[in-house]
PDB file of C-alpha atoms and ligand atoms in Angstrom:
ATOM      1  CA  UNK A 217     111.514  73.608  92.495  1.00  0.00           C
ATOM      2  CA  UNK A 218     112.506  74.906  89.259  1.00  0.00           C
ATOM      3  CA  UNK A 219     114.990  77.198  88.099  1.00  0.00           C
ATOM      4  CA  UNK A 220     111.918  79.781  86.197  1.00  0.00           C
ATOM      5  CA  UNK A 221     109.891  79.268  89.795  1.00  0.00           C
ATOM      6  CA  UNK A 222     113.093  80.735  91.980  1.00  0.00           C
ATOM      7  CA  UNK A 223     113.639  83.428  89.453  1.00  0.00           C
ATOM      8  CA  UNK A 224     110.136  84.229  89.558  1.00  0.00           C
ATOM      9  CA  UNK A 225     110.047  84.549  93.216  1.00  0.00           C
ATOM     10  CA  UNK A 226     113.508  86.413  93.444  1.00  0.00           C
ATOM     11  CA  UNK A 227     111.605  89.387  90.932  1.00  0.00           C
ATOM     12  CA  UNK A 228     108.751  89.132  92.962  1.00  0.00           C
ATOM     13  CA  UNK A 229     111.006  90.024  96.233  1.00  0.00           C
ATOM     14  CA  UNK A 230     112.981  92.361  94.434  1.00  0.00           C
ATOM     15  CA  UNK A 231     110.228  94.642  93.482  1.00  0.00           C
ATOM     16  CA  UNK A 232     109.133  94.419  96.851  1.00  0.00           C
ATOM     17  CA  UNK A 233     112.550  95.619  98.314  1.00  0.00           C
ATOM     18  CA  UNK A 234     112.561  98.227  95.444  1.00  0.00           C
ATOM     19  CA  UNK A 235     109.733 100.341  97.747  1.00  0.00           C
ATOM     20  CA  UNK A 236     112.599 100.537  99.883  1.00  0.00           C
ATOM     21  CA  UNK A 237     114.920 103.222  98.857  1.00  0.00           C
ATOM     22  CA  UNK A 238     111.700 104.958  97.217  1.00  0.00           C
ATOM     23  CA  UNK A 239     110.565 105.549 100.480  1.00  0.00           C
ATOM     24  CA  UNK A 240     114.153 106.199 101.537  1.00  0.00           C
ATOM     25  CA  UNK A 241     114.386 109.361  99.047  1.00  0.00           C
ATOM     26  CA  UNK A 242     111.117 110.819  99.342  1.00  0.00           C
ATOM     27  CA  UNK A 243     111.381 110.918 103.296  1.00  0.00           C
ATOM     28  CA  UNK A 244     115.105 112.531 102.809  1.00  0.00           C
ATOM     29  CA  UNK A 245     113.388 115.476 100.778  1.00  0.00           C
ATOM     30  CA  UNK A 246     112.481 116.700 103.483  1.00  0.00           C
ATOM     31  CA  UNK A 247     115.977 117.545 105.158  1.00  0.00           C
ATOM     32  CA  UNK A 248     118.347 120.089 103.712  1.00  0.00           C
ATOM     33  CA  UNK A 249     121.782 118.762 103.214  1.00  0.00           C
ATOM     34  CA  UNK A 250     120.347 116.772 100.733  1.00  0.00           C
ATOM     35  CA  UNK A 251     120.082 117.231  96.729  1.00  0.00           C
ATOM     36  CA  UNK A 252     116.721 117.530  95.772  1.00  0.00           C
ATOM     37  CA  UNK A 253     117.298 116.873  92.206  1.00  0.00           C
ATOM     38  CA  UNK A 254     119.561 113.598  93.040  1.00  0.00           C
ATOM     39  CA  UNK A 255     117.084 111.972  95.662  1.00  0.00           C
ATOM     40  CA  UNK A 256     113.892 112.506  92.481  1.00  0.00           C
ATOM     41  CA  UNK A 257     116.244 110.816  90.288  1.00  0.00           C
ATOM     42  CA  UNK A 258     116.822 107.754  93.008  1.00  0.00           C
ATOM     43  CA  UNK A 259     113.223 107.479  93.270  1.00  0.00           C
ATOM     44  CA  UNK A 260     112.364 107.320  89.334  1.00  0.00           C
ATOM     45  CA  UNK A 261     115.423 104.973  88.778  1.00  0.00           C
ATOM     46  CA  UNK A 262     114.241 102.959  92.055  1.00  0.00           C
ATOM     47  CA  UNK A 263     110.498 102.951  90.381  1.00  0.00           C
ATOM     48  CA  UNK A 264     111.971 101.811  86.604  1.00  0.00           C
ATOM     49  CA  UNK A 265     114.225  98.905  88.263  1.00  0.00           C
ATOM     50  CA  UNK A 266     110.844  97.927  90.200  1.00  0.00           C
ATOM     51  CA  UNK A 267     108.730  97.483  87.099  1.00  0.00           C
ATOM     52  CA  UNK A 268     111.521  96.216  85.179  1.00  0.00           C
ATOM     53  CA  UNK A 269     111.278  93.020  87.523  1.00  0.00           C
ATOM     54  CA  UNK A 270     107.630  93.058  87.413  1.00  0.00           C
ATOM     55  CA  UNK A 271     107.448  92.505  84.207  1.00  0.00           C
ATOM     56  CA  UNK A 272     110.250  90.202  84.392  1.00  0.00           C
ATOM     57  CA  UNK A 273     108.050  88.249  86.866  1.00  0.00           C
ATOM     58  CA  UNK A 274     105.037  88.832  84.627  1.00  0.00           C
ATOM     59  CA  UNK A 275     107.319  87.261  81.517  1.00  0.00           C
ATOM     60  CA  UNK A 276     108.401  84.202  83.480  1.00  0.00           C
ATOM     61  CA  UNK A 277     104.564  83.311  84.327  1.00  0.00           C
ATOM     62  CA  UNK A 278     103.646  83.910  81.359  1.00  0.00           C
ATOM     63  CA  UNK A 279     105.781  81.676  79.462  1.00  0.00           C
ATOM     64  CA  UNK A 280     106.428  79.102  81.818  1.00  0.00           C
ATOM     65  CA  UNK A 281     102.878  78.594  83.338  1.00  0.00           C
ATOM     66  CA  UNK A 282     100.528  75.499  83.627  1.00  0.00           C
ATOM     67  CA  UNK A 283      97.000  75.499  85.119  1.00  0.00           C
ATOM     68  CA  UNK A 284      94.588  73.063  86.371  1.00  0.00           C
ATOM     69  CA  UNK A 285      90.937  73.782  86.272  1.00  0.00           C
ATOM     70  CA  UNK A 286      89.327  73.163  89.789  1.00  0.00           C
ATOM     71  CA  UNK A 287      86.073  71.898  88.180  1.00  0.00           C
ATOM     72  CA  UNK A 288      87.338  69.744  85.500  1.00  0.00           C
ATOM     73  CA  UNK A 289      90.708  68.985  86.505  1.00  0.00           C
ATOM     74  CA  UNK A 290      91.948  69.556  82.756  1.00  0.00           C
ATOM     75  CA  UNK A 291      95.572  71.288  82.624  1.00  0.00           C
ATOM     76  CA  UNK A 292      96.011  74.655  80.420  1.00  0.00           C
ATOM     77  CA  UNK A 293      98.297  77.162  79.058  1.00  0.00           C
ATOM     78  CA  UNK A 294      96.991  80.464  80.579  1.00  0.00           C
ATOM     79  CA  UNK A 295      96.223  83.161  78.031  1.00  0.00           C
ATOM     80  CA  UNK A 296      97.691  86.443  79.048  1.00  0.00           C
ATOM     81  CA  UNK A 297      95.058  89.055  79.757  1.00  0.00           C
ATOM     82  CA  UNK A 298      93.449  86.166  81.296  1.00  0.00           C
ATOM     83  CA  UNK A 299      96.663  85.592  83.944  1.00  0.00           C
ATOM     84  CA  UNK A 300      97.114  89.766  84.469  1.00  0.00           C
ATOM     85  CA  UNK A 301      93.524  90.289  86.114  1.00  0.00           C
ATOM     86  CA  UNK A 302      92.955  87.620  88.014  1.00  0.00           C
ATOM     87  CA  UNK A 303      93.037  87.599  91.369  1.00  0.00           C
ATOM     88  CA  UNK A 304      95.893  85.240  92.689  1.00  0.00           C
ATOM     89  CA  UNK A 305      97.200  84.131  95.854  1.00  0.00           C
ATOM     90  CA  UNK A 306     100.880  82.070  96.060  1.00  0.00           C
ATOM     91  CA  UNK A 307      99.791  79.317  93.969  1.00  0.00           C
ATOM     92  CA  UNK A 308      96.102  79.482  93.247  1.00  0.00           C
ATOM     93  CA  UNK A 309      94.705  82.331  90.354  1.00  0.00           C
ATOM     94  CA  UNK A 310      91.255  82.946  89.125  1.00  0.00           C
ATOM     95  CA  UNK A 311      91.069  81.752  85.517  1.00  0.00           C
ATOM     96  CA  UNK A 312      88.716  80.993  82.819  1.00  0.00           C
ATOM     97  CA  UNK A 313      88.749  77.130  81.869  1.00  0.00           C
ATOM     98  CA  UNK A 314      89.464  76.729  78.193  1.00  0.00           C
ATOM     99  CA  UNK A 315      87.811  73.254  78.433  1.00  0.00           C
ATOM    100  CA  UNK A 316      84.809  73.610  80.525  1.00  0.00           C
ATOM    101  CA  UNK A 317      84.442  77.379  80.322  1.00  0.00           C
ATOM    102  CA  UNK A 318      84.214  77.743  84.093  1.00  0.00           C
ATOM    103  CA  UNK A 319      85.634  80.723  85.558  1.00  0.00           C
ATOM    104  CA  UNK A 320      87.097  79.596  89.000  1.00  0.00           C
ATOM    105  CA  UNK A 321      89.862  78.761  91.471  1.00  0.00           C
ATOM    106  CA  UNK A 322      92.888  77.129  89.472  1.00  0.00           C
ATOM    107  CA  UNK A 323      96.059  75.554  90.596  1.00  0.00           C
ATOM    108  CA  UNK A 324      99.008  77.597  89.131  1.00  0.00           C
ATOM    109  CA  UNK A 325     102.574  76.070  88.723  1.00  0.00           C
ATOM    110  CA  UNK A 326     105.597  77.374  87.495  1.00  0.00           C
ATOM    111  CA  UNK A 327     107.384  74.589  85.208  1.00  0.00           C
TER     112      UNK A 327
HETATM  113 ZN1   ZN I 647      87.626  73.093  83.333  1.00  0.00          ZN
END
């Protein structure tokens, strides 16, 4: 596994563990002792840190991606809009051949 594919994952976990303390604040609203003002600032900081690894994430795939169609077998360097909208699961991502012109199931890897 390479170095990009571990940092990739580590954003991706991040983010997730971001929703966390957004969650965290918004429920504590609710209870007085708390500073409202303090808690909306956690959440907005908690929601910039969370995209910032996002696009981290995004960054990392986008640079260090290969593809291989499913139809053709040919290996490609995704083009961007291309790798944002489609739908993906760990290591698979719909994607439009550059080759064949098929739009189908490709493997992804990290490199
Ligand atoms: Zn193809």
């Amino acid at each position: 596994m390479s170095k990009y594919k571990i940092l990739y994952f580590l954003c991706i976990v991040l983010a997730i563990l971001c929703i966390v303390p957004i969650i965290t604040c918004a429920s504590l609203m609710e209870q007085q002792p708390w500073n409202e003002t303090s808690l909306t600032i956690g959440v907005y900081v908690s929601i910039g840190v969370m995209f910032a690894f996002i696009l981290v994430a995004i960054g990392i795939m986008m640079t260090r991606s290969t593809f291989r169609c499913g139809k053709c077998g040919m290996e490609f360097k995704g083009k961007p809009f291309d790798i944002i909208r489609g739908a993906h699961t760990n290591n698979k991502r719909v994607m439009t051949c550059p080759h064949c012109g098929t739009r189908g199931i490709c493997d992804h890897e990290i490199k």
